[in-house]
Structure formats: structure tokens, C-alpha cells
Short mmCIF file of C-alpha atoms in Angstrom, two decimals:
data_model
loop_
_atom_site.label_atom_id
_atom_site.label_comp_id
_atom_site.label_asym_id
_atom_site.label_seq_id
_atom_site.Cartn_x
_atom_site.Cartn_y
_atom_site.Cartn_z
CA UNK A 1 0.11 -0.03 -0.11
CA UNK A 2 1.35 3.32 -0.98
CA UNK A 3 1.45 6.65 1.19
CA UNK A 4 -0.93 9.40 -0.36
CA UNK A 5 -0.02 13.07 0.30
CA UNK A 6 -2.40 15.67 1.76
CA UNK A 7 -2.57 19.22 2.46
CA UNK A 8 -3.45 21.39 5.28
CA UNK A 9 -6.65 23.36 4.44
CA UNK A 10 -6.14 27.10 5.04
CA UNK A 11 -8.75 29.74 4.35
CA UNK A 12 -6.19 31.33 2.03
CA UNK A 13 -6.44 28.40 -0.53
CA UNK A 14 -9.97 27.09 0.04
CA UNK A 15 -11.61 28.61 -2.91
CA UNK A 16 -8.68 27.62 -5.30
CA UNK A 17 -8.94 24.03 -4.12
CA UNK A 18 -12.65 23.84 -4.56
CA UNK A 19 -11.67 24.99 -8.49
CA UNK A 20 -9.05 22.22 -8.63
CA UNK A 21 -9.98 19.44 -11.15
CA UNK A 22 -6.81 17.48 -11.58
CA UNK A 23 -3.88 16.87 -9.48
CA UNK A 24 -5.92 17.21 -6.28
CA UNK A 25 -4.03 16.66 -2.79
CA UNK A 26 -5.32 13.25 -1.90
CA UNK A 27 -6.99 14.51 1.26
CA UNK A 28 -7.03 17.53 3.13
CA UNK A 29 -6.63 18.02 6.91
CA UNK A 30 -8.37 20.62 8.61
CA UNK A 31 -8.06 22.16 12.24
CA UNK A 32 -11.58 21.50 13.83
CA UNK A 33 -11.22 24.65 15.91
CA UNK A 34 -10.98 26.78 12.88
CA UNK A 35 -14.06 25.19 10.98
CA UNK A 36 -16.55 23.67 13.61
CA UNK A 37 -19.79 25.67 14.37
CA UNK A 38 -19.49 28.27 11.82
CA UNK A 39 -21.79 29.04 9.02
CA UNK A 40 -21.97 32.04 6.44
CA UNK A 41 -19.37 32.06 3.81
CA UNK A 42 -16.82 30.03 5.18
CA UNK A 43 -19.23 27.19 6.77
CA UNK A 44 -20.61 27.14 3.15
CA UNK A 45 -17.22 26.48 1.41
CA UNK A 46 -16.10 24.09 4.03
CA UNK A 47 -19.10 22.15 3.38
CA UNK A 48 -18.38 22.16 -0.13
CA UNK A 49 -14.82 21.25 0.52
CA UNK A 50 -16.04 18.23 2.65
CA UNK A 51 -17.90 16.88 -0.25
CA UNK A 52 -15.02 17.10 -2.61
CA UNK A 53 -12.13 15.99 -0.22
CA UNK A 54 -11.47 13.18 2.18
CA UNK A 55 -10.64 14.94 5.60
CA UNK A 56 -8.44 14.26 8.49
CA UNK A 57 -8.22 16.48 11.52
CA UNK A 58 -5.44 17.91 13.68
CA UNK A 59 -6.61 19.56 16.79
CA UNK A 60 -5.09 22.72 18.29
CA UNK A 61 -6.64 23.36 21.61
CA UNK A 62 -6.77 19.89 23.32
CA UNK A 63 -4.00 20.37 25.49
CA UNK A 64 -3.39 17.10 26.43
CA UNK A 65 -0.12 17.87 28.43
CA UNK A 66 -1.63 20.31 30.81
CA UNK A 67 -2.82 19.90 34.22
CA UNK A 68 -5.80 21.22 33.90
CA UNK A 69 -9.09 19.24 33.86
CA UNK A 70 -10.18 18.09 30.38
CA UNK A 71 -13.00 20.04 28.94
CA UNK A 72 -15.41 17.47 28.56
CA UNK A 73 -18.13 19.96 26.77
CA UNK A 74 -15.64 20.72 24.04
CA UNK A 75 -14.68 17.23 23.48
CA UNK A 76 -18.43 16.36 23.07
CA UNK A 77 -18.74 19.25 20.48
CA UNK A 78 -15.49 17.99 18.77
CA UNK A 79 -16.90 14.54 18.51
CA UNK A 80 -19.96 16.23 16.78
CA UNK A 81 -17.89 17.75 14.08
CA UNK A 82 -15.77 14.83 13.40
CA UNK A 83 -19.00 12.53 13.20
CA UNK A 84 -20.54 15.18 11.13
CA UNK A 85 -17.98 15.22 8.21
CA UNK A 86 -16.94 11.50 8.81
CA UNK A 87 -13.62 12.37 9.94
CA UNK A 88 -11.91 9.05 11.45
CA UNK A 89 -8.61 10.20 11.99
CA UNK A 90 -7.77 12.72 14.47
CA UNK A 91 -4.29 13.99 15.74
CA UNK A 92 -3.26 16.52 18.31
CA UNK A 93 0.21 17.76 19.58
CA UNK A 94 1.69 16.03 22.33
CA UNK A 95 2.36 19.36 24.27
CA UNK A 96 0.40 21.86 26.34
CA UNK A 97 -1.35 24.96 25.44
CA UNK A 98 -3.17 26.14 28.50
CA UNK A 99 -2.35 26.87 32.04
CA UNK A 100 -4.93 27.27 34.67
CA UNK A 101 -7.58 26.67 31.66
CA UNK A 102 -6.17 30.05 29.94
CA UNK A 103 -5.17 29.58 26.42
CA UNK A 104 -1.67 30.29 25.21
CA UNK A 105 -2.65 29.25 21.56
CA UNK A 106 0.72 27.93 21.08
CA UNK A 107 2.17 23.99 21.53
CA UNK A 108 4.68 24.33 24.71
CA UNK A 109 6.63 21.31 25.70
CA UNK A 110 5.90 18.86 28.25
CA UNK A 111 8.30 17.49 30.56
CA UNK A 112 10.00 13.97 29.28
CA UNK A 113 9.21 12.14 32.63
CA UNK A 114 7.52 9.12 33.80
CA UNK A 115 5.02 11.35 35.96
CA UNK A 116 4.18 13.11 32.48
CA UNK A 117 3.90 9.68 30.75
CA UNK A 118 1.14 8.65 33.33
CA UNK A 119 -0.66 11.94 33.49
CA UNK A 120 -0.94 12.26 29.64
CA UNK A 121 -1.86 8.51 29.07
CA UNK A 122 -4.71 8.94 31.41
CA UNK A 123 -5.96 11.98 29.73
CA UNK A 124 -5.62 10.50 26.23
CA UNK A 125 -7.49 7.40 27.40
CA UNK A 126 -10.40 9.54 28.62
CA UNK A 127 -10.47 11.48 25.37
CA UNK A 128 -10.29 8.39 23.22
CA UNK A 129 -13.46 7.17 25.10
CA UNK A 130 -15.34 10.26 24.61
CA UNK A 131 -14.26 10.60 20.83
CA UNK A 132 -14.57 6.97 20.26
CA UNK A 133 -11.61 7.23 18.09
CA UNK A 134 -7.93 6.70 18.73
CA UNK A 135 -5.93 9.97 19.59
CA UNK A 136 -2.79 10.38 17.37
CA UNK A 137 -0.32 12.36 18.96
CA UNK A 138 2.46 14.46 17.16
CA UNK A 139 6.15 14.61 18.10
CA UNK A 140 6.40 18.35 18.23
CA UNK A 141 9.14 20.58 17.77
CA UNK A 142 10.50 21.82 21.10
CA UNK A 143 13.21 24.41 21.56
CA UNK A 144 13.99 23.82 25.28
CA UNK A 145 14.17 20.74 27.52
CA UNK A 146 11.73 21.00 30.50
CA UNK A 147 12.71 17.91 32.58
CA UNK A 148 14.13 14.81 30.97
CA UNK A 149 14.15 11.66 32.84
CA UNK A 150 13.42 9.96 29.46
CA UNK A 151 14.83 10.32 25.93
CA UNK A 152 12.20 12.01 23.92
CA UNK A 153 12.22 8.78 21.92
CA UNK A 154 11.30 6.46 25.00
CA UNK A 155 8.94 9.40 26.20
CA UNK A 156 6.84 8.80 22.79
CA UNK A 157 7.14 5.05 22.64
CA UNK A 158 5.81 5.05 26.66
CA UNK A 159 2.99 7.24 25.95
CA UNK A 160 1.60 5.51 22.83
CA UNK A 161 2.11 2.35 24.91
CA UNK A 162 0.45 3.16 28.08
CA UNK A 163 -2.25 5.21 26.53
CA UNK A 164 -2.71 2.62 23.77
CA UNK A 165 -2.91 5.67 21.23
CA UNK A 166 -0.86 6.23 18.03
CA UNK A 167 1.87 8.44 17.09
CA UNK A 168 1.90 11.20 14.20
CA UNK A 169 5.53 11.42 13.08
CA UNK A 170 6.45 14.59 11.73
CA UNK A 171 9.71 14.11 9.57
CA UNK A 172 10.52 17.63 9.83
CA UNK A 173 10.13 17.77 13.51
CA UNK A 174 12.27 14.75 13.78
CA UNK A 175 14.95 16.68 11.58
CA UNK A 176 14.69 20.19 13.55
CA UNK A 177 14.66 18.51 17.00
CA UNK A 178 17.33 16.25 15.85
CA UNK A 179 19.46 19.29 14.80
CA UNK A 180 18.62 21.27 17.88
CA UNK A 181 19.25 18.76 20.22
CA UNK A 182 22.07 17.14 18.36
CA UNK A 183 20.45 13.65 17.88
CA UNK A 184 20.53 11.48 14.74
CA UNK A 185 17.12 11.66 13.03
CA UNK A 186 17.71 8.40 11.41
CA UNK A 187 18.27 6.85 14.45
CA UNK A 188 15.14 8.32 16.08
CA UNK A 189 13.03 6.89 13.29
CA UNK A 190 14.47 3.39 13.33
CA UNK A 191 13.75 3.17 17.28
CA UNK A 192 10.18 4.78 17.32
CA UNK A 193 7.54 2.26 17.82
CA UNK A 194 6.56 2.03 14.01
CA UNK A 195 3.53 -0.33 14.78
CA UNK A 196 2.25 2.97 16.60
CA UNK A 197 2.67 5.40 13.62
CA UNK A 198 -0.47 5.75 11.83
CA UNK A 199 0.19 9.28 10.19
CA UNK A 200 2.87 11.46 8.81
CA UNK A 201 3.38 14.91 8.48
CA UNK A 202 6.28 17.25 6.77
CA UNK A 203 6.67 21.00 6.36
CA UNK A 204 9.29 23.49 5.73
CA UNK A 205 11.54 24.88 8.60
CA UNK A 206 13.74 28.05 8.92
CA UNK A 207 17.29 28.51 10.43
CA UNK A 208 17.65 31.41 12.90
CA UNK A 209 20.90 33.55 12.85
CA UNK A 210 21.92 31.85 15.93
CA UNK A 211 21.39 28.49 14.21
CA UNK A 212 18.61 27.42 16.08
CA UNK A 213 15.86 25.85 13.34
CA UNK A 214 12.42 26.78 13.86
CA UNK A 215 9.54 24.78 12.77
CA UNK A 216 8.07 27.83 10.58
CA UNK A 217 5.99 25.98 8.03
CA UNK A 218 6.50 28.89 5.96
CA UNK A 219 8.80 27.79 3.19
CA UNK A 220 9.64 24.85 0.90
CA UNK A 221 10.63 21.65 2.62
CA UNK A 222 14.52 21.19 2.84
CA UNK A 223 16.02 18.54 0.54
CA UNK A 224 17.40 16.88 3.59
CA UNK A 225 14.02 16.34 5.12
CA UNK A 226 12.82 14.83 1.87
CA UNK A 227 15.91 12.60 1.77
CA UNK A 228 14.67 11.49 5.51
CA UNK A 229 11.35 10.44 4.23
CA UNK A 230 12.99 8.66 1.00
CA UNK A 231 15.34 6.53 3.10
CA UNK A 232 12.98 5.78 5.91
CA UNK A 233 9.51 5.45 4.13
CA UNK A 234 9.50 1.83 4.21
CA UNK A 235 9.62 1.56 8.33
CA UNK A 236 6.06 2.82 8.24
CA UNK A 237 2.67 1.14 7.68
CA UNK A 238 0.98 4.89 7.62
CA UNK A 239 -0.87 5.37 4.41
CA UNK A 240 -1.39 9.37 4.95
CA UNK A 241 1.37 12.06 4.60
CA UNK A 242 0.16 15.63 5.13
CA UNK A 243 2.15 18.71 4.05
CA UNK A 244 1.66 21.69 6.38
CA UNK A 245 2.17 25.05 5.17
CA UNK A 246 0.88 27.79 7.41
CA UNK A 247 2.26 31.04 5.63
CA UNK A 248 3.03 32.32 2.05
CA UNK A 249 -0.24 30.71 0.82
CA UNK A 250 -0.92 32.75 -2.05
CA UNK A 251 0.14 30.36 -4.89
CA UNK A 252 -1.68 26.97 -4.81
CA UNK A 253 0.43 25.79 -7.59
CA UNK A 254 3.62 26.17 -5.62
CA UNK A 255 1.91 24.06 -2.78
CA UNK A 256 0.86 21.56 -5.30
CA UNK A 257 4.65 21.43 -6.62
CA UNK A 258 5.54 20.74 -3.02
CA UNK A 259 3.14 17.90 -2.98
CA UNK A 260 4.95 16.55 -6.11
CA UNK A 261 8.30 16.65 -4.52
CA UNK A 262 7.10 14.98 -1.48
CA UNK A 263 5.67 12.21 -3.69
CA UNK A 264 8.91 11.92 -5.74
CA UNK A 265 10.59 11.11 -2.34
CA UNK A 266 7.76 8.35 -1.48
CA UNK A 267 8.30 6.68 -5.35
CA UNK B 1 12.03 33.67 44.47
CA UNK B 2 8.52 34.77 45.55
CA UNK B 3 6.48 32.21 47.67
CA UNK B 4 4.19 31.76 44.70
CA UNK B 5 7.05 31.14 42.43
CA UNK B 6 8.46 28.40 44.73
CA UNK B 7 5.43 26.11 43.95
CA UNK B 8 5.27 26.42 40.24
CA UNK B 9 7.11 23.76 37.91
CA UNK B 10 9.24 24.79 34.86
CA UNK B 11 6.45 24.04 32.64
CA UNK B 12 4.00 26.53 34.53
CA UNK B 13 7.02 28.99 34.39
CA UNK B 14 7.47 28.63 31.02
CA UNK B 15 3.77 29.46 30.23
CA UNK B 16 3.67 32.25 32.65
CA UNK B 17 6.87 33.81 30.95
CA UNK B 18 5.26 33.38 27.55
CA UNK B 19 2.38 35.18 28.74
CA UNK B 20 4.61 38.00 29.63
CA UNK B 21 5.20 37.28 33.40
CA UNK B 22 9.25 38.11 34.06
CA UNK B 23 8.95 37.11 37.61
CA UNK B 24 9.39 33.59 36.85
CA UNK B 25 12.70 33.88 35.07
CA UNK B 26 14.49 32.71 38.17
CA UNK B 27 12.54 29.37 37.80
CA UNK B 28 13.81 29.16 34.14
CA UNK B 29 17.48 29.94 34.57
CA UNK B 30 18.55 26.65 33.30
CA UNK B 31 16.47 26.73 30.19
CA UNK B 32 17.23 27.68 26.72
CA UNK B 33 15.37 29.76 24.16
CA UNK B 34 12.53 30.52 26.22
CA UNK B 35 12.20 33.79 24.41
CA UNK B 36 10.99 31.77 21.15
CA UNK B 37 7.70 30.76 22.93
CA UNK B 38 7.05 34.05 24.43
CA UNK B 39 7.54 35.62 20.92
CA UNK B 40 5.26 32.77 19.36
CA UNK B 41 2.38 33.15 21.98
CA UNK B 42 2.69 37.03 21.99
CA UNK B 43 2.81 37.22 17.93
CA UNK B 44 -0.15 35.00 17.53
CA UNK B 45 -2.47 37.38 20.02
CA UNK B 46 -1.19 40.44 18.59
CA UNK B 47 -1.60 39.44 15.06
CA UNK B 48 -5.21 38.05 15.70
CA UNK B 49 -6.44 40.90 17.64
CA UNK B 50 -5.02 43.42 15.10
CA UNK B 51 -6.97 41.56 12.35
CA UNK B 52 -10.38 41.35 14.43
CA UNK B 53 -10.01 44.87 15.51
CA UNK B 54 -8.37 46.87 12.64
CA UNK B 55 -10.42 49.88 13.12
CA UNK B 56 -10.16 50.01 17.19
CA UNK B 57 -6.29 49.44 16.91
CA UNK B 58 -6.19 52.38 14.70
CA UNK B 59 -8.42 54.21 17.18
CA UNK B 60 -6.67 53.49 20.17
CA UNK B 61 -3.15 53.92 18.73
CA UNK B 62 0.24 52.75 19.49
CA UNK B 63 1.55 52.01 22.82
CA UNK B 64 -1.97 51.98 24.56
CA UNK B 65 -3.11 49.40 21.99
CA UNK B 66 0.11 47.09 22.69
CA UNK B 67 0.01 47.46 26.35
CA UNK B 68 -3.94 46.27 26.46
CA UNK B 69 -3.04 43.30 24.51
CA UNK B 70 0.06 42.39 26.61
CA UNK B 71 -2.11 42.91 29.59
CA UNK B 72 -4.65 40.73 28.23
CA UNK B 73 -2.17 38.07 27.25
CA UNK B 74 -0.86 38.06 30.78
CA UNK B 75 -4.05 38.43 33.03
CA UNK B 76 -6.93 38.13 30.42
CA UNK B 77 -7.05 34.21 31.12
CA UNK B 78 -8.84 33.61 27.69
CA UNK B 79 -10.89 30.45 27.79
CA UNK B 80 -12.11 30.25 24.00
CA UNK B 81 -11.09 26.75 22.64
CA UNK B 82 -11.94 28.33 19.11
CA UNK B 83 -9.13 30.78 18.56
CA UNK B 84 -11.46 32.97 16.51
CA UNK B 85 -13.64 33.76 19.39
CA UNK B 86 -10.78 34.83 21.23
CA UNK B 87 -11.19 38.59 20.63
CA UNK B 88 -14.61 38.55 22.41
CA UNK B 89 -12.79 37.85 25.43
CA UNK B 90 -10.36 40.60 24.79
CA UNK B 91 -13.50 43.02 24.25
CA UNK B 92 -14.55 42.06 27.56
CA UNK B 93 -11.23 42.85 29.17
CA UNK B 94 -10.41 45.98 27.41
CA UNK B 95 -13.72 47.78 27.64
CA UNK B 96 -13.48 49.25 30.96
CA UNK B 97 -9.69 50.32 30.23
CA UNK B 98 -10.30 52.61 27.00
CA UNK B 99 -12.54 55.49 26.22
CA UNK B 100 -16.29 54.69 25.98
CA UNK B 101 -16.52 55.39 22.22
CA UNK B 102 -13.53 53.10 21.66
CA UNK B 103 -15.23 50.44 23.25
CA UNK B 104 -18.42 50.90 20.95
CA UNK B 105 -16.01 50.62 18.32
CA UNK B 106 -14.71 47.46 19.36
CA UNK B 107 -18.12 46.16 20.05
CA UNK B 108 -19.12 47.34 16.59
CA UNK B 109 -16.19 45.32 15.06
CA UNK B 110 -16.54 42.19 17.10
CA UNK B 111 -20.33 41.78 16.28
CA UNK B 112 -19.48 41.68 12.62
CA UNK B 113 -16.98 38.99 13.27
CA UNK B 114 -19.52 36.90 15.45
CA UNK B 115 -22.14 37.35 12.85
CA UNK B 116 -19.68 36.52 9.90
CA UNK B 117 -19.10 33.16 11.41
CA UNK B 118 -22.30 32.62 13.23
CA UNK B 119 -24.00 29.20 12.53
CA UNK B 120 -26.46 28.99 9.65
CA UNK B 121 -30.24 29.23 10.82
CA UNK B 122 -32.35 26.53 10.09
CA UNK B 123 -36.05 27.14 8.74
CA UNK B 124 -38.56 26.03 11.03
CA UNK B 125 -41.53 27.02 8.69
CA UNK B 126 -42.11 26.37 5.08
CA UNK B 127 -44.58 29.18 4.15
CA UNK B 128 -43.20 32.04 2.39
CA UNK B 129 -44.04 35.56 4.17
CA UNK B 130 -47.47 37.47 3.58
CA UNK B 131 -48.69 39.99 5.26
CA UNK B 132 -51.82 39.61 7.72
CA UNK B 133 -52.33 40.57 11.29
CA UNK B 134 -52.92 36.98 12.40
CA UNK B 135 -49.64 35.75 10.78
CA UNK B 136 -46.48 34.86 13.09
CA UNK B 137 -43.55 35.92 11.05
CA UNK B 138 -40.27 33.63 11.05
CA UNK B 139 -37.09 35.40 11.42
CA UNK B 140 -33.65 34.02 11.00
CA UNK B 141 -31.37 34.69 13.93
CA UNK B 142 -28.10 35.77 12.10
CA UNK B 143 -28.41 39.18 13.44
CA UNK B 144 -28.17 41.13 16.55
CA UNK B 145 -29.00 44.45 17.97
CA UNK B 146 -26.14 46.54 19.41
CA UNK B 147 -26.69 49.65 21.55
CA UNK B 148 -24.27 52.28 21.55
CA UNK B 149 -23.59 55.29 23.62
CA UNK B 150 -21.54 56.92 20.49
CA UNK B 151 -22.75 56.37 16.70
CA UNK B 152 -19.31 54.81 15.88
CA UNK B 153 -20.88 53.43 12.48
CA UNK B 154 -21.60 56.82 10.97
CA UNK B 155 -19.76 59.64 12.63
CA UNK B 156 -16.05 60.56 12.29
CA UNK B 157 -14.14 59.80 15.64
CA UNK B 158 -13.05 63.43 16.25
CA UNK B 159 -16.69 64.39 16.17
CA UNK B 160 -18.03 61.79 18.34
CA UNK B 161 -18.01 63.55 21.72
CA UNK B 162 -20.78 66.02 20.43
CA UNK B 163 -23.12 62.83 19.61
CA UNK B 164 -23.28 61.17 22.81
CA UNK B 165 -26.73 59.49 23.27
CA UNK B 166 -28.48 56.28 22.89
CA UNK B 167 -28.14 54.57 19.62
CA UNK B 168 -29.37 51.35 18.18
CA UNK B 169 -27.85 49.37 15.20
CA UNK B 170 -29.64 46.00 13.64
CA UNK B 171 -26.39 44.32 12.39
CA UNK B 172 -27.34 41.09 10.21
CA UNK B 173 -25.71 38.80 7.86
CA UNK B 174 -26.94 39.15 4.28
CA UNK B 175 -28.42 35.64 3.34
CA UNK B 176 -26.95 35.84 -0.41
CA UNK B 177 -23.85 37.57 -0.03
CA UNK B 178 -22.85 36.72 3.56
CA UNK B 179 -21.69 40.16 3.92
CA UNK B 180 -22.67 42.01 7.31
CA UNK B 181 -24.94 44.66 6.96
CA UNK B 182 -26.31 47.42 9.07
CA UNK B 183 -29.70 49.26 9.74
CA UNK B 184 -29.95 52.04 12.51
CA UNK B 185 -33.11 51.77 14.59
CA UNK B 186 -34.97 54.10 16.83
CA UNK B 187 -36.10 52.98 20.16
CA UNK B 188 -39.39 51.90 19.01
CA UNK B 189 -38.08 49.87 15.89
CA UNK B 190 -35.76 48.18 18.33
CA UNK B 191 -38.60 47.09 20.69
CA UNK B 192 -40.61 45.97 17.88
CA UNK B 193 -37.55 43.90 16.29
CA UNK B 194 -37.15 42.16 19.84
CA UNK B 195 -40.83 41.47 20.16
CA UNK B 196 -40.94 40.15 16.46
CA UNK B 197 -37.93 37.65 17.20
CA UNK B 198 -39.65 36.14 20.21
CA UNK B 199 -41.82 34.54 17.67
CA UNK B 200 -44.64 33.86 20.17
CA UNK B 201 -46.90 36.98 18.93
CA UNK B 202 -48.54 37.42 15.51
CA UNK B 203 -48.20 40.66 13.59
CA UNK B 204 -51.03 42.56 15.32
CA UNK B 205 -49.93 41.39 18.66
CA UNK B 206 -46.42 42.00 18.20
CA UNK B 207 -47.47 45.73 17.40
CA UNK B 208 -49.92 45.80 20.55
CA UNK B 209 -47.05 44.76 22.73
CA UNK B 210 -44.61 47.23 21.58
CA UNK B 211 -47.24 49.99 21.80
CA UNK B 212 -48.09 48.92 25.30
CA UNK B 213 -44.24 49.17 26.43
CA UNK B 214 -44.33 52.81 25.26
CA UNK B 215 -47.86 53.62 26.73
CA UNK B 216 -49.17 55.01 23.53
CA UNK B 217 -51.57 53.83 20.84
CA UNK B 218 -51.31 53.50 16.94
CA UNK B 219 -50.93 56.71 14.97
CA UNK B 220 -50.61 57.23 11.02
CA UNK B 221 -46.88 57.80 11.61
CA UNK B 222 -46.22 54.90 13.76
CA UNK B 223 -48.32 52.72 11.47
CA UNK B 224 -46.26 54.01 8.52
CA UNK B 225 -42.82 53.10 10.53
CA UNK B 226 -44.22 49.70 11.41
CA UNK B 227 -45.23 48.89 7.93
CA UNK B 228 -42.01 50.16 6.30
CA UNK B 229 -40.02 48.02 8.67
CA UNK B 230 -41.65 44.91 8.29
CA UNK B 231 -41.19 45.54 4.51
CA UNK B 232 -37.44 46.16 5.04
CA UNK B 233 -37.05 43.14 7.03
CA UNK B 234 -38.86 40.97 4.28
CA UNK B 235 -36.63 42.74 1.67
CA UNK B 236 -33.50 41.92 3.47
CA UNK B 237 -34.64 38.27 4.07
CA UNK B 238 -34.32 38.70 7.81
CA UNK B 239 -38.13 37.69 7.86
CA UNK B 240 -37.81 34.25 6.11
CA UNK B 241 -41.40 33.33 5.97
CA UNK B 242 -44.39 32.29 8.43
CA UNK B 243 -44.44 29.90 11.06
#
């Protein structure tokens, strides 16, 4: 079975996607928080999109690593949205984005500790029960290490095992974290529990003046990251790889050309 | 280290620092790149609030706007799970800290955003609208009535002070274009609109209820206003039919 390549749905490209006939992305990934419970112009376009494309979901505000109580009413609303649009694949960031229930609207890193594994796993189980779906947790980019009893790799494998959830492996994030924290992305991929990896991501990054790589999603994917995909793709059973772009979205043709580059690396 | 800061762990400290709290720096002294998080968090808030309140930002200006947003990030405790709804919480937070006319302007802008994204109305009835006193009109719900102290929607900002008063604006989403439109209402039409929207009264009862509220009876002028308003609501598809 091959790996198909999808694109993140952003408002800037929604109309253009509706007009595409050939060379469509195989699927679109939506952030539920940007599309749920809306009507009017965007609600109407989203409905058309859902009729033309297969959808996957990548959440923004679950805050699975937070100490706050899970927001059960929100999870029920989320489930309604996923059910309404027949979205079976739901992923989120293995991070936290709230403190005292206040949102930061950004993914902050969790501690790689046994306590974190237990805490997050308990919450993931609860979320899976409510959503009636597996939660797929993404290896996020982090720029600082909070507390580290476990390696990042062992941490992800432990959460996936303990929570009985799945992993979203972002190739770019492995590469960026590897560079920033001096580890080998190939070794990381060879040791991640691939039986748990059910979804893949890739995007562009940029380098700051001080050498720190940022997960910017604003420019073409670096060749080294495509090489990482090309050389490790056989490790995975996942059948979907998502191309993420959050900025420089003016030209859909450029994004489609990026998808071609990814597809070439998957050949 | 303050007694509060002794009890917070590094991830909490990083969150607080990203919100703008520098008192937790000591908790973070062995962490690298913490500024990256603060920049990302702050940039998201500033960008999104600037988009939602383009006019208000221009009206409040420069450092005052910047410090309002920074204050909100640090102390506003936004709870909206949907990022696009966060500016509504900013409006609540900021209203008491700015000039009244600026708060009116923010309210005007935010209401447009809310209506623009509001869920679509599902019709209850099936009959098209026709006027008869015994008919009950069905209105969609993609509208709101805003009450302003200053008519920010029609008067230049520098002249607003001379126009302090009590203004009502019916703001609604056009059913065909999805754009937001406005109709200024007097206090009689505001009450009439609210009574119509309860969809409990037929058209005759709606008028009677409204007149009773103002302790008055029908006159040719009032009747004309009433008829014109019903016609306008029909023309604008706010009245969508009969129940």
C-alpha cells in the first residue's frame, strides 16, 4: 500500500482548492477549531470542501499535556464535528497549550518524565473514550527541555504504549529536534515504535541567525528532510502523509509542486 | 524567588513567561530559548487581535493598544477553545480600560466577526411570508441589536463627543452575499424587532405589545414606520417566512 499526500486546509487556499480538477491533494487536513460550528461564507465553503475531499483532523486546543481538567463539553462538540464530516483520523500535539484553563494558543513542551507519561496517558484514554477514536499524538518541535528523565524517543513510545494511542510522526520535526538537540533523526526513526505510527507530517523549517531551527511552515521543505522520508518510508505502515504550510499561501500551484516533490521522495 | 514562584514547576513557569510574566525568570534560569515561546505566543495574540479589531487598533493607537494586548495576554485568561472567538474575551477585558467610544467601536467590529462566522439558521416553517395581522413571522437568527453610547458606525471619531446619546443598530448577515449589513433603529423599532424575534406573537400582537411598552396607541406615523420596517425586514430576508 502506498502513502498518499494531503494538504493542510487554510482559508487562503480554500476557494482555489474547490476549483481544482486534476492534481488534487489526496486528502485535506483541517483544524477542527477553525471550522467547527461556523456558518455563512466559510461554513458554506467548508461544506463544499467536505464533499470534494477526504478530510483528516489536526486539533489545536486539546492541551493534552496540561494539568487542567479536560474540557468535556468541548470534547463532545469536537466529536459532533468529527462525526458530522465522517473524519476518522484525529491527531493532536503532544504538548500543552493552556495553564489554569487559560489558552496560550501555542504548543509548549511537556516534561519527558514518567509522571508526564502517566498523566498524559490517563487523559488520552479519557479523550479516546469520548471521541470514540484513537488519538494520534504528534512529535512536536521543542526549543527547550523542561525536565528529562526519559529520552524524547522513549517518552513517545511510552505514551503510545501506556495510553494505547497512536503516533503522528512529523519528519520535519524529527529533523529539527535532531539538529537543535544534537541527535540523529535516522536513529530516532529506526527506534520509534512504527507499529504505532499511523499518520505522517512534513513541512518547511527555517534557520535563525544563532543556528536554531524553527518549525516555521512558511517555506519549501528542505531536501535533507525529503531525503529522510525517502530513506525511511519503508519503516512505516501509515498510508497518509500531510504537507503543512501556514504562511506564504498565495500560490496553490507552488503548494501542489511541493506535494509533487514529496510524492517523488515516496516513489 | 517569591513564595508563589516556589510552587510552580518549569512548564508552568514557561507558560507564565510566555504570557509576559518576567517574575518567573529565576525558575527558568537553566532553560534555553525561552524567548522563542514568548515571541510565538505574543505574536499570535497581536496578529489575530489586529485583524479582528483593525479600526479599533487605529483608534486606540500605538503603545496604548500594545499594552492592552500585552495586559490581556498576561492577565486576561482567555478560555475560548476556538481561537477566532478569543477577541470577544479581549473586548470584555479591554472595554473598561479605554474611552467609551473606543469600546463602542470594538463592540461594533466584534459583532461583525461573530455574525460573519455564526452558524446558519435552520428554518422552522415552510410558508413564504405574506402580511396578515394574524400571521406569525419567522425571522432567522443571524443578527443582533447593538446599543451604543456613540454612533461609531456613522460619525467621524473626532466628532463623536458631540453625539453622545443612545443608539441602536441592527446588524445582520445578508443571506445571499454573507456580508454584514447594518440598519439604524430608533427605540420603537428596536422594541418591535425584539418582540418580532420572540416568534410568540402574531404581527398584530407584536405591534400591540410594542405600543404598550411605550404607553401609546397607533397613529398614522407609527403605522407607517411599522409597515416600512416589516417591508424592510422582508426585503433583507431577515423575515424568512411564516411559522
